[in-house]
Amino acid sequence: MVIFDKSVEGRRGVVLPGCDVQEPDAIPAGYCRKQPAELCELSELDVIRHFTALSRKNFGVDNGFYPLGSCTMKYNPKALEVIAGIDGFARLHPFLPQLRHGGMLVQGALRVVWELEKLLCEITGMTACTMQPLAGAHGELTGMMLVAAYHRKKGNRKKIVLIPDEAHGTNPSSAAIAGFETRPVPTCQSSGMLDIAALEKLLTDEVAAIMVTNPNTLGIFNSKIERVAEIAHRHDALVYYDGANLNAIMGRFRPGDAGIDVMHMNLHKTFATPHGGGGPGAGPVAVRENLEQFLPVSRVIKRSDNTYQLDYDRPDSIGYIAPFYGNFSVCLKAYAYILLLGGKGLKEASETAVLNANYLMHKLKDIYDLPYPKTCMHEFVLSAKKQMANDVHATDIAKALIDEGFHPMTVYFPLIVKEAMMIEPTETESKETLDRFIAAMRRIAETAQSDPDQLRAAPVTSPVCRPDEVKAARDMDFSA
Amino acid sequence: MSYLPHTAAQRREMLSACGVRNIDELFVDIPASLQPLSFNLPEGRSELEVVDYFKQLASKNYAHLTSFIGGGFYDHFIPAAVDAIAGRSEFYTAYTPYQPELSQGTLQAIYEYQSQICRLTGMQAANASIYDGGTALYEACQMALRTTGRERIVVDGGVNPVYRKMLYSYTANLNISFSEVQVTHGQSDREHIFKELDENTAAVVLQNPNFFGVIDDHADIVNYCHAKGILVIQSVYPVAMALLKSPGEIGVDIAVGEGQCLGIPLSFGGPYLGFMATSKKLVRRMPGRIAGRTTDSAGREAFVLTLQAREQHIRREKASSNICTNEALCALRAHAYLSLLGKDGLCKVARLCYAKAQYARRRFDSIPGVEVMKSSPTFNEFTVRLPLDAGDVAGRLIERGIAPGLPLGRFYPGMENYLLVAVTEKRTKYEIGLFAEALEFILRETGA
Amino acid sequence: MTPDDRKYAASHEWIKIEGDTATVGITDHAQEQLGDITFVELPAAGKQVQRGAECAVIESVKAASDIYAPLSGEISEVNSALEDAPETINSDSYESGWLFKMKNIDTAGIAELLDAAGYEAQIA
């Protein structure tokens, strides 16, 4: 039953103040809609009950273990929400600094942006950073626009972007939308790393950039990353680093130290800002000095008197990619998270994320196929190959986890592993939780042999069982 | 503070289960030559200290000014129930609803949000939202270009200048051309728009009310464009949609806009909410996520993300957009806001905004030296011409605790004396009076 | 069984030439790989297509697949019944589930197409 079905004609939810000015002439009828929009008519309690009921049909990190690979579903500290709710931030109008000397009206906010940029540069080893991109994929697109601006400025005619075949789907999509053609680079079957020999062959003077994810989506760290950068730079191709997996390496590796030119971070993954059920996130982009001049406007600069101002006078900038200063309150939370943990805490977070992933991998590799058997970073990829003998697929195992009280792992990604199951426990999960998960996964593997039908029927304990996706796509019922 | 749960004993036990002696052995793939050259970050601090630090920073922001700033982003009243709903961690600590069995709450909320947007805009299908109004407008342009196979877009000068700048940045490397047509008497200049249309034009981009707050009825432009196979994209202000002709009513092909006004705090520019809606005919061309209603294997009503085959995680470089998130939590806020205000409440908000803005218009018009632009009707925002540089006047008013609006010189060269003033339901007659008196005083004092 | 009255492309399209027109569809193997088909985007009649060029898209719940023209020619007719019933491709890919017809086909390149036995060997 959707909310509109609960509507009762004449019921009211919010009382508004009376009009304290003289009623003006009505808006000329020619400009007005004929019928009011059919919004619902409910009391405040009706609305609260409706949404509370919906929330109970949802599962978040606060409800339980959420080992969704590639998504870094770590705990979101509650203090971050308190900080974002402070009036001095929440009520701040973004046009305020556009008034003359308006920067002085928002010194606290500008300092947040400036300090966070500096911290993210130190964490990644990059030179400069912009908070503008509104999500990870938006960061990728921004990065590709920077690559295009760099080559345009140099008079280079380069159209191709190389992308490993294990990469997130957003990589080729972002490159294509920025105006590039993409070519896949194969992954070496034995090492699980990008095939360097193949890369050397593909790298011609036509190549504008290569996009790498390290650790890659198999959870494997490419120890030859410096070599990749070196080969690329020989052809004046830039190296883009997809920072989706930054949670594996804080304090252990900095992309900037390996010659990376441009990268994005997902604040909603590594820096614990809530995922919000699919957003908002934030995808800051960091660059080496060779790309700094192209960063989007505006930039926050610090003056000699320790005040901050916005700089729009940047002739080589790619321009506006967001209306203001990025998803400010997400950035605010990430800054608070870094201050809470400190350098040591961030390093320990990465180390524990890697420990948790390896622990799970070691406890599961005897019963599930592990296509790339090596030390993993913060996540690893299993295959349901063994269970396929009983016609049990990765999706069945994922759904069975729901009945065990867990959120499923990521399935069918990366595409290069058949029946892939990608598991990322994150650092905030306790050993007891991990042990319960291991027990559940072992039970499911047993059931795959003893009673595969049970897995194919899972889940049975959730608010609904498997929805009919074909019907959804054919009926196209998108609104009530 | 680190939020790490393991005891030292557990850590040892886990390392040994992994067959290693210490944590370093798990990082063997990182060569010694790539150890960080520096990792010079502050020490971690307690929650108490960190929250205090942010309170201090926040106190340096002038968030308490009586604000008449709009420009597409408004200081509207947000009922406490919106925060209570969005504050439920079952919603905000969840990921994208890829596992529908555990995400019915988010999915149904998105489906209902899409329905709210359709009802408000009069369109047939909305997506689950896009980053903000500007990216939504850009995605709408891409959609029109893909649909028509043409390469040119005509943009009305009344479209938010920030959005126009975004459009041009995004398309700098693509084979797409734009032409802008300045407004006349505050409204869309039909004659010049029509002159700009050719067989390579994919779409005309309009805004209602436009950046100057002026109301228009774009039905004639829609009809003219459709006769030439050109699509019309209209960016709209959702609160104004309670009263004004909806995009659906006049046959617009793609409606977009900024949903910040629907219960989302200003938060210095984000996160916000780009909404996007279109006709059934064009729905497969629409980027972004879409929730659909279906049934589960037991025949119960269920919701699921659908039409995913056109998205980037499946379609990769051929996807219709690279966007993979929506702004689910902001969409949830907008949905909660619209549910609480309801059919009658949103109209009341819109009427209050309109009435107070009209009152302010009349009040300012009575000030000697101030000229209110009156050639066209406005909703809750209007431009005034001052006898002095608007930036200077704004600076003086801020000293008196009033953020008087947006000086337009920055966006429209030659309009340095113009101020764009917005009035929402939160402003009182008293505050409008204070603003007007302060302005009178300043003008008198400077002898203007 | 793979019908032997037509030719096959390695990319899983079939083409049946009758007089001066040819009918194009996808193979039973291809529809099975795609799963439940939910949408078909067909080219406009009158459009010239080159051999190997993308000229249609078939969507299922989990995939979107490009259809390539097996030979060069002009699109003369499309199977508009698929708009409302794309599942026809699942149930009858070789007959009523055809995608489009072509005329003025250029038979150059026909030698590179497979016969039924050759296609079966490819997917085996």
PDB file of N, CA and C in Angstrom, chain A residues 1 3 12 20 25 31 33 38 50 55 58 61-62 66 78 90 92-93 98 100 105 122 138 152 173-174 252 276-278 320-321 335 343 356 399 432 465 468 477-478 480, chain B residues 6 10 24 38 40 53 62 73 88-89 92 94 99 101 106 111-112 114-115 119-120 169-170 173 241 243 245 267-268 293-295 301 322 326 344 354 389 392 410 429:
ATOM      1  N   MET A   1       0.847  -1.193   0.000  1.00  0.00           N
ATOM      2  CA  MET A   1       0.000   0.000   0.000  1.00  0.00           C
ATOM      3  C   MET A   1       0.887   1.251   0.000  1.00  0.00           C
ATOM      4  N   ILE A   3       1.686   5.453  -0.053  1.00  0.00           N
ATOM      5  CA  ILE A   3       1.244   6.533   0.844  1.00  0.00           C
ATOM      6  C   ILE A   3      -0.036   7.208   0.325  1.00  0.00           C
ATOM      7  N   ARG A  12      -4.944  17.316   7.498  1.00  0.00           N
ATOM      8  CA  ARG A  12      -3.796  18.218   7.394  1.00  0.00           C
ATOM      9  C   ARG A  12      -2.641  17.728   8.250  1.00  0.00           C
ATOM     10  N   ASP A  20       0.658  37.597   7.187  1.00  0.00           N
ATOM     11  CA  ASP A  20       0.737  38.848   7.932  1.00  0.00           C
ATOM     12  C   ASP A  20       0.798  40.074   7.027  1.00  0.00           C
ATOM     13  N   ASP A  25      -3.032  40.835  -5.408  1.00  0.00           N
ATOM     14  CA  ASP A  25      -3.812  40.345  -6.541  1.00  0.00           C
ATOM     15  C   ASP A  25      -3.327  38.944  -6.878  1.00  0.00           C
ATOM     16  N   TYR A  31      -1.315  31.879 -16.082  1.00  0.00           N
ATOM     17  CA  TYR A  31      -0.057  31.291 -15.637  1.00  0.00           C
ATOM     18  C   TYR A  31      -0.274  30.147 -14.642  1.00  0.00           C
ATOM     19  N   ARG A  33      -1.934  26.666 -12.726  1.00  0.00           N
ATOM     20  CA  ARG A  33      -2.367  25.309 -13.067  1.00  0.00           C
ATOM     21  C   ARG A  33      -3.858  25.183 -12.803  1.00  0.00           C
ATOM     22  N   GLU A  38      -2.053  16.529  -6.964  1.00  0.00           N
ATOM     23  CA  GLU A  38      -2.707  15.544  -6.093  1.00  0.00           C
ATOM     24  C   GLU A  38      -1.722  14.969  -5.079  1.00  0.00           C
ATOM     25  N   HIS A  50       3.878   5.912   8.553  1.00  0.00           N
ATOM     26  CA  HIS A  50       4.158   5.367   7.211  1.00  0.00           C
ATOM     27  C   HIS A  50       5.659   5.161   7.025  1.00  0.00           C
ATOM     28  N   SER A  55      10.870   2.139   7.136  1.00  0.00           N
ATOM     29  CA  SER A  55      12.239   1.969   7.635  1.00  0.00           C
ATOM     30  C   SER A  55      12.443   0.555   8.167  1.00  0.00           C
ATOM     31  N   ASN A  58      13.829  -2.016   5.821  1.00  0.00           N
ATOM     32  CA  ASN A  58      15.144  -1.670   5.286  1.00  0.00           C
ATOM     33  C   ASN A  58      16.226  -2.263   6.160  1.00  0.00           C
ATOM     34  N   VAL A  61      23.679  -0.472   7.931  1.00  0.00           N
ATOM     35  CA  VAL A  61      24.829  -0.915   8.729  1.00  0.00           C
ATOM     36  C   VAL A  61      24.430  -0.994  10.202  1.00  0.00           C
ATOM     37  N   ASP A  62      23.551  -0.101  10.638  1.00  0.00           N
ATOM     38  CA  ASP A  62      23.130  -0.131  12.039  1.00  0.00           C
ATOM     39  C   ASP A  62      22.282  -1.368  12.365  1.00  0.00           C
ATOM     40  N   TYR A  66      27.194  -5.973   6.808  1.00  0.00           N
ATOM     41  CA  TYR A  66      26.847  -5.510   5.459  1.00  0.00           C
ATOM     42  C   TYR A  66      28.084  -5.662   4.567  1.00  0.00           C
ATOM     43  N   LYS A  78      28.030   8.549  14.972  1.00  0.00           N
ATOM     44  CA  LYS A  78      26.871   9.435  15.146  1.00  0.00           C
ATOM     45  C   LYS A  78      27.268  10.905  15.308  1.00  0.00           C
ATOM     46  N   ALA A  90      24.323  24.155   8.714  1.00  0.00           N
ATOM     47  CA  ALA A  90      23.124  23.678   8.023  1.00  0.00           C
ATOM     48  C   ALA A  90      22.326  24.829   7.409  1.00  0.00           C
ATOM     49  N   LEU A  92      23.553  27.731   6.323  1.00  0.00           N
ATOM     50  CA  LEU A  92      24.403  28.686   5.607  1.00  0.00           C
ATOM     51  C   LEU A  92      24.067  28.696   4.104  1.00  0.00           C
ATOM     52  N   HIS A  93      23.687  29.877   3.608  1.00  0.00           N
ATOM     53  CA  HIS A  93      23.308  29.962   2.192  1.00  0.00           C
ATOM     54  C   HIS A  93      24.559  29.983   1.311  1.00  0.00           C
ATOM     55  N   GLN A  98      29.169  34.972  -2.365  1.00  0.00           N
ATOM     56  CA  GLN A  98      29.181  35.646  -3.663  1.00  0.00           C
ATOM     57  C   GLN A  98      28.909  37.140  -3.494  1.00  0.00           C
ATOM     58  N   ARG A 100      29.922  40.842  -2.127  1.00  0.00           N
ATOM     59  CA  ARG A 100      31.258  41.420  -2.031  1.00  0.00           C
ATOM     60  C   ARG A 100      31.832  41.216  -0.631  1.00  0.00           C
ATOM     61  N   LEU A 105      32.026  36.172   5.485  1.00  0.00           N
ATOM     62  CA  LEU A 105      30.814  35.735   6.188  1.00  0.00           C
ATOM     63  C   LEU A 105      30.776  34.224   6.378  1.00  0.00           C
ATOM     64  N   GLU A 122      47.532  14.952   1.981  1.00  0.00           N
ATOM     65  CA  GLU A 122      48.544  14.253   2.777  1.00  0.00           C
ATOM     66  C   GLU A 122      48.272  12.741   2.794  1.00  0.00           C
ATOM     67  N   HIS A 138      31.003  11.125 -10.360  1.00  0.00           N
ATOM     68  CA  HIS A 138      31.159  12.533 -10.734  1.00  0.00           C
ATOM     69  C   HIS A 138      32.630  12.923 -10.635  1.00  0.00           C
ATOM     70  N   ARG A 152      44.503  19.191 -24.212  1.00  0.00           N
ATOM     71  CA  ARG A 152      44.115  20.288 -25.095  1.00  0.00           C
ATOM     72  C   ARG A 152      45.115  21.439 -24.970  1.00  0.00           C
ATOM     73  N   SER A 173      32.306   4.318 -18.566  1.00  0.00           N
ATOM     74  CA  SER A 173      31.194   5.214 -18.796  1.00  0.00           C
ATOM     75  C   SER A 173      31.617   6.675 -18.602  1.00  0.00           C
ATOM     76  N   SER A 174      32.377   6.960 -17.545  1.00  0.00           N
ATOM     77  CA  SER A 174      32.839   8.336 -17.310  1.00  0.00           C
ATOM     78  C   SER A 174      33.758   8.806 -18.424  1.00  0.00           C
ATOM     79  N   ARG A 252      49.694   3.218   4.333  1.00  0.00           N
ATOM     80  CA  ARG A 252      50.513   2.129   3.806  1.00  0.00           C
ATOM     81  C   ARG A 252      50.990   2.403   2.387  1.00  0.00           C
ATOM     82  N   GLY A 276      23.329   6.703   2.822  1.00  0.00           N
ATOM     83  CA  GLY A 276      22.031   7.349   2.612  1.00  0.00           C
ATOM     84  C   GLY A 276      21.034   6.557   1.768  1.00  0.00           C
ATOM     85  N   GLY A 277      21.274   5.251   1.583  1.00  0.00           N
ATOM     86  CA  GLY A 277      20.378   4.465   0.742  1.00  0.00           C
ATOM     87  C   GLY A 277      20.654   4.704  -0.738  1.00  0.00           C
ATOM     88  N   GLY A 278      21.869   5.179  -1.046  1.00  0.00           N
ATOM     89  CA  GLY A 278      22.229   5.413  -2.453  1.00  0.00           C
ATOM     90  C   GLY A 278      22.591   6.863  -2.706  1.00  0.00           C
ATOM     91  N   TYR A 320      32.736  25.240 -14.030  1.00  0.00           N
ATOM     92  CA  TYR A 320      31.807  24.787 -12.987  1.00  0.00           C
ATOM     93  C   TYR A 320      31.395  23.349 -13.251  1.00  0.00           C
ATOM     94  N   ILE A 321      31.573  22.469 -12.266  1.00  0.00           N
ATOM     95  CA  ILE A 321      31.008  21.128 -12.422  1.00  0.00           C
ATOM     96  C   ILE A 321      29.918  20.884 -11.377  1.00  0.00           C
ATOM     97  N   TYR A 335      35.639  15.336   7.190  1.00  0.00           N
ATOM     98  CA  TYR A 335      36.670  16.076   7.925  1.00  0.00           C
ATOM     99  C   TYR A 335      36.612  15.710   9.408  1.00  0.00           C
ATOM    100  N   GLY A 343      45.895  10.376  12.210  1.00  0.00           N
ATOM    101  CA  GLY A 343      46.706   9.598  11.273  1.00  0.00           C
ATOM    102  C   GLY A 343      46.829   8.151  11.706  1.00  0.00           C
ATOM    103  N   ASN A 356      40.599  -8.174   8.587  1.00  0.00           N
ATOM    104  CA  ASN A 356      39.267  -8.777   8.582  1.00  0.00           C
ATOM    105  C   ASN A 356      38.989  -9.504   7.266  1.00  0.00           C
ATOM    106  N   LYS A 399      21.101 -14.542  -1.443  1.00  0.00           N
ATOM    107  CA  LYS A 399      19.741 -14.478  -0.871  1.00  0.00           C
ATOM    108  C   LYS A 399      19.653 -15.312   0.406  1.00  0.00           C
ATOM    109  N   GLU A 432      33.509 -11.548  16.562  1.00  0.00           N
ATOM    110  CA  GLU A 432      32.305 -12.364  16.800  1.00  0.00           C
ATOM    111  C   GLU A 432      31.376 -12.299  15.582  1.00  0.00           C
ATOM    112  N   CYS A 465       9.876 -11.715  -0.774  1.00  0.00           N
ATOM    113  CA  CYS A 465      10.890 -12.581  -1.350  1.00  0.00           C
ATOM    114  C   CYS A 465      11.241 -12.067  -2.737  1.00  0.00           C
ATOM    115  N   ASP A 468       9.657  -9.971  -8.984  1.00  0.00           N
ATOM    116  CA  ASP A 468       9.611 -10.306 -10.396  1.00  0.00           C
ATOM    117  C   ASP A 468      10.174  -9.129 -11.195  1.00  0.00           C
ATOM    118  N   ASP A 477       5.683   0.333 -14.193  1.00  0.00           N
ATOM    119  CA  ASP A 477       4.862   1.055 -13.215  1.00  0.00           C
ATOM    120  C   ASP A 477       5.810   1.861 -12.325  1.00  0.00           C
ATOM    121  N   PHE A 478       6.027   3.116 -12.706  1.00  0.00           N
ATOM    122  CA  PHE A 478       7.015   3.951 -12.022  1.00  0.00           C
ATOM    123  C   PHE A 478       6.400   4.998 -11.107  1.00  0.00           C
ATOM    124  N   ALA A 480       2.581   6.235  -8.804  1.00  0.00           N
ATOM    125  CA  ALA A 480       1.194   5.977  -8.420  1.00  0.00           C
ATOM    126  C   ALA A 480       0.398   7.249  -8.586  1.00  0.00           C
TER     127      ALA A 480
ATOM    128  N   HIS B   6      38.600  -5.036  17.801  1.00  0.00           N
ATOM    129  CA  HIS B   6      39.378  -6.207  18.226  1.00  0.00           C
ATOM    130  C   HIS B   6      40.227  -5.944  19.466  1.00  0.00           C
ATOM    131  N   GLN B  10      42.471 -11.078  20.275  1.00  0.00           N
ATOM    132  CA  GLN B  10      41.725 -11.439  19.059  1.00  0.00           C
ATOM    133  C   GLN B  10      42.552 -11.157  17.809  1.00  0.00           C
ATOM    134  N   ASP B  24      52.174  -6.483   9.020  1.00  0.00           N
ATOM    135  CA  ASP B  24      53.001  -6.111   7.867  1.00  0.00           C
ATOM    136  C   ASP B  24      52.988  -7.194   6.791  1.00  0.00           C
ATOM    137  N   SER B  38      55.417  10.348   3.345  1.00  0.00           N
ATOM    138  CA  SER B  38      55.010  11.156   4.491  1.00  0.00           C
ATOM    139  C   SER B  38      53.580  10.744   4.828  1.00  0.00           C
ATOM    140  N   ASN B  40      51.737  12.717   7.526  1.00  0.00           N
ATOM    141  CA  ASN B  40      51.815  13.634   8.653  1.00  0.00           C
ATOM    142  C   ASN B  40      50.436  14.216   8.957  1.00  0.00           C
ATOM    143  N   TYR B  53      35.174  21.805  18.465  1.00  0.00           N
ATOM    144  CA  TYR B  53      35.939  22.466  17.407  1.00  0.00           C
ATOM    145  C   TYR B  53      35.002  22.915  16.280  1.00  0.00           C
ATOM    146  N   TYR B  62      28.136  33.395   9.095  1.00  0.00           N
ATOM    147  CA  TYR B  62      26.995  34.298   9.305  1.00  0.00           C
ATOM    148  C   TYR B  62      25.699  33.616   8.847  1.00  0.00           C
ATOM    149  N   PHE B  73      17.868  28.738  -4.562  1.00  0.00           N
ATOM    150  CA  PHE B  73      18.144  27.993  -3.326  1.00  0.00           C
ATOM    151  C   PHE B  73      17.537  28.802  -2.181  1.00  0.00           C
ATOM    152  N   ARG B  88      16.295   8.273  10.641  1.00  0.00           N
ATOM    153  CA  ARG B  88      16.211   6.833  10.944  1.00  0.00           C
ATOM    154  C   ARG B  88      17.360   6.129  10.234  1.00  0.00           C
ATOM    155  N   SER B  89      18.189   5.468  11.026  1.00  0.00           N
ATOM    156  CA  SER B  89      19.423   4.944  10.435  1.00  0.00           C
ATOM    157  C   SER B  89      19.168   3.748   9.523  1.00  0.00           C
ATOM    158  N   TYR B  92      19.437   5.850   6.489  1.00  0.00           N
ATOM    159  CA  TYR B  92      20.659   6.565   6.096  1.00  0.00           C
ATOM    160  C   TYR B  92      21.922   5.723   6.163  1.00  0.00           C
ATOM    161  N   ALA B  94      21.999   2.607   4.936  1.00  0.00           N
ATOM    162  CA  ALA B  94      21.864   1.564   3.908  1.00  0.00           C
ATOM    163  C   ALA B  94      22.564   2.007   2.630  1.00  0.00           C
ATOM    164  N   GLN B  99      19.704  -5.043  -3.345  1.00  0.00           N
ATOM    165  CA  GLN B  99      19.110  -6.273  -2.824  1.00  0.00           C
ATOM    166  C   GLN B  99      17.685  -5.916  -2.398  1.00  0.00           C
ATOM    167  N   GLU B 101      15.050  -7.396  -1.457  1.00  0.00           N
ATOM    168  CA  GLU B 101      14.375  -8.033  -0.309  1.00  0.00           C
ATOM    169  C   GLU B 101      14.682  -7.310   1.001  1.00  0.00           C
ATOM    170  N   THR B 106      13.606   1.741   1.293  1.00  0.00           N
ATOM    171  CA  THR B 106      14.195   2.707   0.366  1.00  0.00           C
ATOM    172  C   THR B 106      13.476   2.654  -0.979  1.00  0.00           C
ATOM    173  N   TYR B 111       9.927   5.045  -5.061  1.00  0.00           N
ATOM    174  CA  TYR B 111       8.753   4.937  -5.942  1.00  0.00           C
ATOM    175  C   TYR B 111       7.743   6.035  -5.602  1.00  0.00           C
ATOM    176  N   GLU B 112       7.527   6.245  -4.310  1.00  0.00           N
ATOM    177  CA  GLU B 112       6.573   7.283  -3.898  1.00  0.00           C
ATOM    178  C   GLU B 112       7.107   8.686  -4.204  1.00  0.00           C
ATOM    179  N   GLN B 114       9.087   9.379  -6.709  1.00  0.00           N
ATOM    180  CA  GLN B 114       8.872   9.538  -8.159  1.00  0.00           C
ATOM    181  C   GLN B 114       7.419   9.949  -8.429  1.00  0.00           C
ATOM    182  N   SER B 115       6.504   9.355  -7.676  1.00  0.00           N
ATOM    183  CA  SER B 115       5.085   9.675  -7.865  1.00  0.00           C
ATOM    184  C   SER B 115       4.813  11.131  -7.482  1.00  0.00           C
ATOM    185  N   ARG B 119       3.300  13.978  -9.866  1.00  0.00           N
ATOM    186  CA  ARG B 119       2.074  14.715  -9.541  1.00  0.00           C
ATOM    187  C   ARG B 119       2.324  16.226  -9.549  1.00  0.00           C
ATOM    188  N   LEU B 120       3.500  16.614  -9.070  1.00  0.00           N
ATOM    189  CA  LEU B 120       3.821  18.034  -8.991  1.00  0.00           C
ATOM    190  C   LEU B 120       4.112  18.620 -10.376  1.00  0.00           C
ATOM    191  N   SER B 169      30.740  23.699 -19.190  1.00  0.00           N
ATOM    192  CA  SER B 169      31.927  22.934 -18.765  1.00  0.00           C
ATOM    193  C   SER B 169      31.810  21.484 -19.201  1.00  0.00           C
ATOM    194  N   TYR B 170      30.637  20.909 -18.969  1.00  0.00           N
ATOM    195  CA  TYR B 170      30.481  19.478 -19.257  1.00  0.00           C
ATOM    196  C   TYR B 170      30.635  19.148 -20.730  1.00  0.00           C
ATOM    197  N   ASN B 173      34.350  19.235 -24.299  1.00  0.00           N
ATOM    198  CA  ASN B 173      35.082  18.296 -25.157  1.00  0.00           C
ATOM    199  C   ASN B 173      34.181  17.588 -26.151  1.00  0.00           C
ATOM    200  N   MET B 241       5.400  25.265  -8.318  1.00  0.00           N
ATOM    201  CA  MET B 241       4.554  24.337  -9.079  1.00  0.00           C
ATOM    202  C   MET B 241       3.207  24.085  -8.392  1.00  0.00           C
ATOM    203  N   LEU B 243       1.219  26.280  -7.609  1.00  0.00           N
ATOM    204  CA  LEU B 243       0.272  27.239  -8.183  1.00  0.00           C
ATOM    205  C   LEU B 243       0.382  27.359  -9.700  1.00  0.00           C
ATOM    206  N   LYS B 245       1.329  26.704 -13.820  1.00  0.00           N
ATOM    207  CA  LYS B 245       1.121  25.669 -14.833  1.00  0.00           C
ATOM    208  C   LYS B 245       2.292  24.710 -14.782  1.00  0.00           C
ATOM    209  N   SER B 267      22.817  24.100   3.856  1.00  0.00           N
ATOM    210  CA  SER B 267      24.120  23.441   4.036  1.00  0.00           C
ATOM    211  C   SER B 267      25.216  23.913   3.098  1.00  0.00           C
ATOM    212  N   PHE B 268      25.303  25.192   2.861  1.00  0.00           N
ATOM    213  CA  PHE B 268      26.398  25.770   2.093  1.00  0.00           C
ATOM    214  C   PHE B 268      26.591  25.081   0.737  1.00  0.00           C
ATOM    215  N   ARG B 293       7.170  -0.749  -9.538  1.00  0.00           N
ATOM    216  CA  ARG B 293       6.345  -1.611  -8.694  1.00  0.00           C
ATOM    217  C   ARG B 293       6.105  -2.940  -9.416  1.00  0.00           C
ATOM    218  N   THR B 294       6.232  -4.014  -8.675  1.00  0.00           N
ATOM    219  CA  THR B 294       6.001  -5.330  -9.251  1.00  0.00           C
ATOM    220  C   THR B 294       5.437  -6.231  -8.148  1.00  0.00           C
ATOM    221  N   THR B 295       5.574  -7.535  -8.307  1.00  0.00           N
ATOM    222  CA  THR B 295       5.159  -8.460  -7.246  1.00  0.00           C
ATOM    223  C   THR B 295       6.311  -9.399  -6.933  1.00  0.00           C
ATOM    224  N   GLU B 301       2.924  -7.210  -3.168  1.00  0.00           N
ATOM    225  CA  GLU B 301       3.449  -5.984  -3.781  1.00  0.00           C
ATOM    226  C   GLU B 301       4.925  -5.836  -3.405  1.00  0.00           C
ATOM    227  N   ASN B 322      26.978   8.364 -16.823  1.00  0.00           N
ATOM    228  CA  ASN B 322      27.905   7.677 -15.916  1.00  0.00           C
ATOM    229  C   ASN B 322      27.410   7.742 -14.477  1.00  0.00           C
ATOM    230  N   ASN B 326      21.949   8.008  -6.777  1.00  0.00           N
ATOM    231  CA  ASN B 326      20.990   9.090  -6.800  1.00  0.00           C
ATOM    232  C   ASN B 326      21.231   9.845  -5.491  1.00  0.00           C
ATOM    233  N   ASP B 344      -2.830  20.681   0.373  1.00  0.00           N
ATOM    234  CA  ASP B 344      -3.216  22.012   0.838  1.00  0.00           C
ATOM    235  C   ASP B 344      -2.003  22.792   1.348  1.00  0.00           C
ATOM    236  N   TYR B 354       4.340  34.011  -2.261  1.00  0.00           N
ATOM    237  CA  TYR B 354       3.909  34.959  -3.283  1.00  0.00           C
ATOM    238  C   TYR B 354       3.409  36.249  -2.638  1.00  0.00           C
ATOM    239  N   ASP B 389      25.795  50.792  -6.591  1.00  0.00           N
ATOM    240  CA  ASP B 389      26.249  49.423  -6.811  1.00  0.00           C
ATOM    241  C   ASP B 389      25.588  48.507  -5.770  1.00  0.00           C
ATOM    242  N   ASP B 392      27.756  47.109  -2.945  1.00  0.00           N
ATOM    243  CA  ASP B 392      28.051  48.028  -1.844  1.00  0.00           C
ATOM    244  C   ASP B 392      26.884  48.094  -0.873  1.00  0.00           C
ATOM    245  N   ARG B 410      27.643  40.097 -10.921  1.00  0.00           N
ATOM    246  CA  ARG B 410      28.543  38.970 -11.048  1.00  0.00           C
ATOM    247  C   ARG B 410      28.126  38.021 -12.182  1.00  0.00           C
ATOM    248  N   LYS B 429       6.395  40.245   7.922  1.00  0.00           N
ATOM    249  CA  LYS B 429       6.154  41.625   7.512  1.00  0.00           C
ATOM    250  C   LYS B 429       7.135  42.557   8.229  1.00  0.00           C
TER     251      LYS B 429
END
